[in-house]
Short mmCIF file of C-alpha atoms and ligand atoms in Angstrom, two decimals:
data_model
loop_
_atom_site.label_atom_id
_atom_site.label_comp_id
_atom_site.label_asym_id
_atom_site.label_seq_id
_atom_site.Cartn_x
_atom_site.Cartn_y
_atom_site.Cartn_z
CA UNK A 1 -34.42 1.78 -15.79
CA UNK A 2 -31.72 2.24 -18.16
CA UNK A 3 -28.95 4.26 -17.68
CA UNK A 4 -28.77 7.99 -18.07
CA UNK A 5 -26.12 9.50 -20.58
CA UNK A 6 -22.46 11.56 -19.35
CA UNK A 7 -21.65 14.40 -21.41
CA UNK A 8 -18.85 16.53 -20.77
CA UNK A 9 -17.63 19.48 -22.09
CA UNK A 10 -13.99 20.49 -22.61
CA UNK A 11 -11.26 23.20 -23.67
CA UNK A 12 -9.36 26.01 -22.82
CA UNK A 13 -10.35 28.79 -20.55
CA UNK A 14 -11.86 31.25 -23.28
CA UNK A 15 -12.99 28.84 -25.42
CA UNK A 16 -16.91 29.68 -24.46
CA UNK A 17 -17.98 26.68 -23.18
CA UNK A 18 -20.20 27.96 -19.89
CA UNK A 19 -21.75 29.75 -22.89
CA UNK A 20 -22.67 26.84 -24.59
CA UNK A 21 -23.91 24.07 -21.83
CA UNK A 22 -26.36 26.48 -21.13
CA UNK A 23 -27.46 26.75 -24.72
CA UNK A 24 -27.14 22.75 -24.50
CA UNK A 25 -29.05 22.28 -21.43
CA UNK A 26 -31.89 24.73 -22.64
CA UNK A 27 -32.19 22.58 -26.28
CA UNK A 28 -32.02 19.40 -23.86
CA UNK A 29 -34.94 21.30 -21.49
CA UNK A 30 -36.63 21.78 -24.81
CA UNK A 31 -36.82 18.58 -25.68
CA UNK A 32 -38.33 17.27 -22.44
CA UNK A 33 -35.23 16.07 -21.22
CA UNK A 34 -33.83 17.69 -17.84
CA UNK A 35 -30.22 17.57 -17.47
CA UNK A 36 -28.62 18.06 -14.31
CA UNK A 37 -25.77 20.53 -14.58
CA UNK A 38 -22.41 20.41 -12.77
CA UNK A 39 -19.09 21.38 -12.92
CA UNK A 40 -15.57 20.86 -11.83
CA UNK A 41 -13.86 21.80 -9.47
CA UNK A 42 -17.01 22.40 -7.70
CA UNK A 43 -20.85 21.09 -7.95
CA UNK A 44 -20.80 19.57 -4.29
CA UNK A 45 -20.46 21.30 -1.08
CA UNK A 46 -17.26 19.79 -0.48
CA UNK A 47 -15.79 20.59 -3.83
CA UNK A 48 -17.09 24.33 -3.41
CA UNK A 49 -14.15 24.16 -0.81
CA UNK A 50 -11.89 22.01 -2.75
CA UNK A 51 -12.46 25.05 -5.69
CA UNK A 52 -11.89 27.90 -3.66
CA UNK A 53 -8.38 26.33 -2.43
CA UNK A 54 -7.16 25.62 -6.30
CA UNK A 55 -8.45 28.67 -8.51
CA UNK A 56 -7.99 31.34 -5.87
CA UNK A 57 -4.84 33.62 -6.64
CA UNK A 58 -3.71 33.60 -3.17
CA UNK A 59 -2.87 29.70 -2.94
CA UNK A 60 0.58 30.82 -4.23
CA UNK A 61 3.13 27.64 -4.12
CA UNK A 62 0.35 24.62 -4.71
CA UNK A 63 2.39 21.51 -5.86
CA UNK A 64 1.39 20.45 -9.48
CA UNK A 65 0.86 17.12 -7.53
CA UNK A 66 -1.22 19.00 -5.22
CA UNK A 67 -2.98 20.44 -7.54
CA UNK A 68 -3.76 17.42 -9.64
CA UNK A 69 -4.76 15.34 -6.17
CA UNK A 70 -6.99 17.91 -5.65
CA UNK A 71 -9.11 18.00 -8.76
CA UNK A 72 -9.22 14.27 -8.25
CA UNK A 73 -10.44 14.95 -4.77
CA UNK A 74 -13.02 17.36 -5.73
CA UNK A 75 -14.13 14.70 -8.95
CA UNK A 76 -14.71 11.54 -6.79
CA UNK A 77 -16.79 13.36 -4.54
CA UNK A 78 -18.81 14.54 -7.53
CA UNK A 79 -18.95 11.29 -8.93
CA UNK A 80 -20.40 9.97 -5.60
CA UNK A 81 -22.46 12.83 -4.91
CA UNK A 82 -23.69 13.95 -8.26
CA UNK A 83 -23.12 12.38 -11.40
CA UNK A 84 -23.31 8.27 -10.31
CA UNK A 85 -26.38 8.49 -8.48
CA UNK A 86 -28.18 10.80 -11.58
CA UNK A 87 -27.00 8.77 -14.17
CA UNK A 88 -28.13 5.35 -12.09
CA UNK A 89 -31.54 7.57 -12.27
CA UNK A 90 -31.62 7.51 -16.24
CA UNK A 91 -30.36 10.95 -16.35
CA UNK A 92 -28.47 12.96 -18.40
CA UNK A 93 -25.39 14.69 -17.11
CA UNK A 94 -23.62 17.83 -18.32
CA UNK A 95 -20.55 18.10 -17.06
CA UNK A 96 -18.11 21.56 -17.17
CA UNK A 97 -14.72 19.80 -17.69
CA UNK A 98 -13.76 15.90 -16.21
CA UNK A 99 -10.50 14.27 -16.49
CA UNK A 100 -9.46 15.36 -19.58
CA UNK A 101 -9.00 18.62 -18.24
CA UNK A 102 -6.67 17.15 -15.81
CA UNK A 103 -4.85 15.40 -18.17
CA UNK A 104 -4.64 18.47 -20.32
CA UNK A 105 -4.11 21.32 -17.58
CA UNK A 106 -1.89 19.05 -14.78
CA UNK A 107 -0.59 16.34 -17.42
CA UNK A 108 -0.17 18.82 -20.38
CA UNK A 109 0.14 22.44 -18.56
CA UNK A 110 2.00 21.09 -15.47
CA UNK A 111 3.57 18.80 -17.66
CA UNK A 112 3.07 15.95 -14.74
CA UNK A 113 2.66 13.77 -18.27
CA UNK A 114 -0.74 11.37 -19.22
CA UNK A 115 -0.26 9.14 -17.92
CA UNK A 116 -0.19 9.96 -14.42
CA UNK A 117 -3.46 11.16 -14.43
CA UNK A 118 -4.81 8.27 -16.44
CA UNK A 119 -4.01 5.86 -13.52
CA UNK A 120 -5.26 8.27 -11.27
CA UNK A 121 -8.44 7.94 -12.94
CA UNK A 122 -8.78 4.67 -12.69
CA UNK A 123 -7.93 4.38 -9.19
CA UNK A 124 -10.22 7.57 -7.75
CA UNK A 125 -13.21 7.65 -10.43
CA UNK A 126 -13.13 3.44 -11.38
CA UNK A 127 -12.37 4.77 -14.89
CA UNK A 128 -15.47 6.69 -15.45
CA UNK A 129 -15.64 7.40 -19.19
CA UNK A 130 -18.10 10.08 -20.27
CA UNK A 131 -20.37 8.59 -23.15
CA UNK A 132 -19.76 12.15 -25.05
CA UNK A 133 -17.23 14.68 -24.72
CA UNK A 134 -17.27 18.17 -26.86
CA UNK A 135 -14.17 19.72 -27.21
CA UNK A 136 -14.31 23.23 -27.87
CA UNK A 137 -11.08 24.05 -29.43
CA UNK A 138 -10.94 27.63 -30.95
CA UNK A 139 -7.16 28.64 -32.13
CA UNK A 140 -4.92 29.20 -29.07
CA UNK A 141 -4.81 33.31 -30.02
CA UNK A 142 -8.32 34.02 -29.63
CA UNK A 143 -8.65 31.72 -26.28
CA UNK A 144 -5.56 33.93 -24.70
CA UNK A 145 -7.54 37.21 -25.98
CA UNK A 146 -10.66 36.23 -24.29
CA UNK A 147 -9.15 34.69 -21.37
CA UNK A 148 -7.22 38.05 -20.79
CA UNK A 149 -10.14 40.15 -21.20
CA UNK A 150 -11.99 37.96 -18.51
CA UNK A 151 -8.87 38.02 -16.42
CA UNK A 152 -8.93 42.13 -16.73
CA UNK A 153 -13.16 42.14 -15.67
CA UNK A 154 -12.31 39.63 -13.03
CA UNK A 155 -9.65 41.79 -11.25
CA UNK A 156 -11.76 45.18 -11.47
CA UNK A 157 -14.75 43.23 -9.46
CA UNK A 158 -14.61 42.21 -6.11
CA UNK A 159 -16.02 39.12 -4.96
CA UNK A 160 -14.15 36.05 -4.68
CA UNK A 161 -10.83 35.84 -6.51
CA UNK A 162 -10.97 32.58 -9.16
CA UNK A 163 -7.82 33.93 -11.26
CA UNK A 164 -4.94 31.58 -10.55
CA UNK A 165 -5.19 29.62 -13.69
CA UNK A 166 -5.77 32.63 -15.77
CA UNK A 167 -2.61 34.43 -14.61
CA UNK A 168 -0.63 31.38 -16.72
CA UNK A 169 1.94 32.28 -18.85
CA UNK A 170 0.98 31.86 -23.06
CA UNK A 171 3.66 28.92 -22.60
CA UNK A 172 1.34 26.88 -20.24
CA UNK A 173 -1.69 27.14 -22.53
CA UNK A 174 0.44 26.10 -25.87
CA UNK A 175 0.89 23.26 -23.40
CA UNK A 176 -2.47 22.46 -22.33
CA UNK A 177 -3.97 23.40 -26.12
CA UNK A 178 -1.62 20.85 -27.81
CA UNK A 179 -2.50 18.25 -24.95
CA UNK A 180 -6.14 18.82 -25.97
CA UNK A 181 -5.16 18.11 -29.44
CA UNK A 182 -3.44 14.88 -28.43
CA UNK A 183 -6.34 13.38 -26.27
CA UNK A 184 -8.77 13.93 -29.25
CA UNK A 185 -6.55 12.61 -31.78
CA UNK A 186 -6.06 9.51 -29.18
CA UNK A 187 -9.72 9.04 -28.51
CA UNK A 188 -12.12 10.00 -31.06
CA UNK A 189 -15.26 7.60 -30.80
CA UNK A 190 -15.68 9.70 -27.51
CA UNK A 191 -14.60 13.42 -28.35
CA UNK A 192 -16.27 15.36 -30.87
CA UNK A 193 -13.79 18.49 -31.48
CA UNK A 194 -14.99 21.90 -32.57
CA UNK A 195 -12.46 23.49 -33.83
CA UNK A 196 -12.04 26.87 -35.69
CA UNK A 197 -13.22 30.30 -34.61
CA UNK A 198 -16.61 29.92 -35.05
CA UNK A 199 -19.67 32.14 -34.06
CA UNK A 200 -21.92 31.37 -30.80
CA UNK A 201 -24.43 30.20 -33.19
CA UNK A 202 -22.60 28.29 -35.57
CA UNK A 203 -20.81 25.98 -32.30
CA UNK A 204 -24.33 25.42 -30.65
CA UNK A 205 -25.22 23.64 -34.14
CA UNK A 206 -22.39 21.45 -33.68
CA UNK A 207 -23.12 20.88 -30.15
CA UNK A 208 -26.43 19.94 -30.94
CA UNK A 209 -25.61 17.70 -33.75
CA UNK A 210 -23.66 15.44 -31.94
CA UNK A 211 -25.96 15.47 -28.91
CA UNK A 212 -28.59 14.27 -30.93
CA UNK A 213 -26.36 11.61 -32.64
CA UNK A 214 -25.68 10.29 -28.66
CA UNK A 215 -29.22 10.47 -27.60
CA UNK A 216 -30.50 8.38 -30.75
CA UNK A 217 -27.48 5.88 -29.82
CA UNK A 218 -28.25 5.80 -26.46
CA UNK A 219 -31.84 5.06 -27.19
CA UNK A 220 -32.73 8.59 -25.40
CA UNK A 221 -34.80 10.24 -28.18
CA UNK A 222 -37.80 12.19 -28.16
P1 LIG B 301 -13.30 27.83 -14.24
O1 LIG B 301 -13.56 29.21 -13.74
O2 LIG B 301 -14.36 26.81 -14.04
O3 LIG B 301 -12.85 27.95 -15.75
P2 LIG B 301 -13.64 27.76 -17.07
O4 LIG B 301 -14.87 28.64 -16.97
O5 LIG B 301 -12.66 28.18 -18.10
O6 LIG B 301 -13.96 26.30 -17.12
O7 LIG B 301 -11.95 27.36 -13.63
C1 LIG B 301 -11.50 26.11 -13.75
C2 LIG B 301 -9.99 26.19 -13.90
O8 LIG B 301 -9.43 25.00 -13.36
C3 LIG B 301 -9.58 26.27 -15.35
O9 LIG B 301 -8.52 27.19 -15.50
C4 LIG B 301 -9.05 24.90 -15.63
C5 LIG B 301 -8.59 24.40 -14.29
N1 LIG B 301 -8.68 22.92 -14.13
C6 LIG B 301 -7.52 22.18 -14.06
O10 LIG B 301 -6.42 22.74 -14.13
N2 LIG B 301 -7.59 20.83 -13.92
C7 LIG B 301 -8.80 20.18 -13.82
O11 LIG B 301 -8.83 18.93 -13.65
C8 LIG B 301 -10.00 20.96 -13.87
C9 LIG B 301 -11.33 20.29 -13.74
C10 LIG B 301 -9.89 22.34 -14.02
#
């Protein structure tokens, strides 16, 4: 059986990207091919935990190298749990953020530096390398705007508090945005950027695009 295909999705809190790997796994369902859906932190029962610990408000004080071992944490035992054994099964993977978020958020926002993190990948995750990554990378204004308005709907519900990263000052996502940049610019048979402030619509036909680019590549075609 050959081997399934990683595709991960990427950018800024804000940038709409739970949006559009539902819209991406619904074209994929539509084409007979059944992606399994995870994302980080979380998609295991043990990273459930590991998420709780990281995005909840009340871990005040976490270490940037905390922080950063803990993603890693919470990604090899997805790798283990999840994503290795589907994409040993021929399946294809979508995956809500990987390393690069790591290396953009810890490396860039934390400014613990690439590469850090890129040796930590290789050690944890054996260098795992998605086969596609979409980078949704509207212009650092509107990300803050929507990112604040989801902060401000957030807070008003109860229900389990997952606002620690969005309490960051503007000065950590410039940080974290141009780190984004930089790992594009730095690896771009891989990432496919969408840049731009483009409609719902108009980034789905991008997404799709470039999906169906991979899955001719990859020999996955319908
Ligand atoms: P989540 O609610 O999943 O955000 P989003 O819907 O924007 O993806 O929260 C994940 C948060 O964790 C997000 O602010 C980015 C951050 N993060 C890191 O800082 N480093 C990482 O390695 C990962 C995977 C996420």
């Amino acid at each position: 059986m050959s081997r399934g295909l990683f595709i991960t999705l990427e950018g800024l809190d804000g940038s709409g990207k739970t949006t559009q790997i539902k819209r991406l796994a619904a074209w994929l369902q539509r084409r007979g091919l059944s992606p399994i859906v995870t994302r980080q932190p979380g998609g295991t029962a043990t990273g459930d935990s590991i998420r709780a610990l990281l995005l909840d408000s009340r871990s005040t004080c976490l270490a940037p190298m905390t922080e950063m071992a803990l993603m890693f944490a919470d990604r090899a035992q997805a790798i283990a749990e999840v994503i290795e054994p589907a994409l040993a099964a021929g399946k294809i993977v979508l995956c809500d953020r990987f390393t690069d978020s790591t290396e953009a958020y810890q490396g860039g926002g934390r400014q613990l530096g690439s590469q850090l993190v890129l040796d930590m990948h290789h050690l944890i995750c054996g260098n795992l390398q998605p086969d596609l990554t979409l980078l949704l990378l509207p212009s650092l204004a509107v990300c803050l705007e929507r990112a604040r308005h989801r902060n401000d709907r957030v807070a008003a519900q109860s229900g389990p508090d997952e606002n620690r990263f969005e309490q960051e000052q503007d000065a950590f996502y410039r940080r974290v945005w141009e780190k984004y940049r930089e790992i594009a610019a730095r690896d771009t048979d891989r990432i496919v950027l969408i840049e731009g402030n483009l409609t719902i619509d108009e980034v789905h036909e991008q997404i799709a695009e470039a999906v169906a680019e991979r899955l001719i590549t990859a020999g996955h075609a319908r």
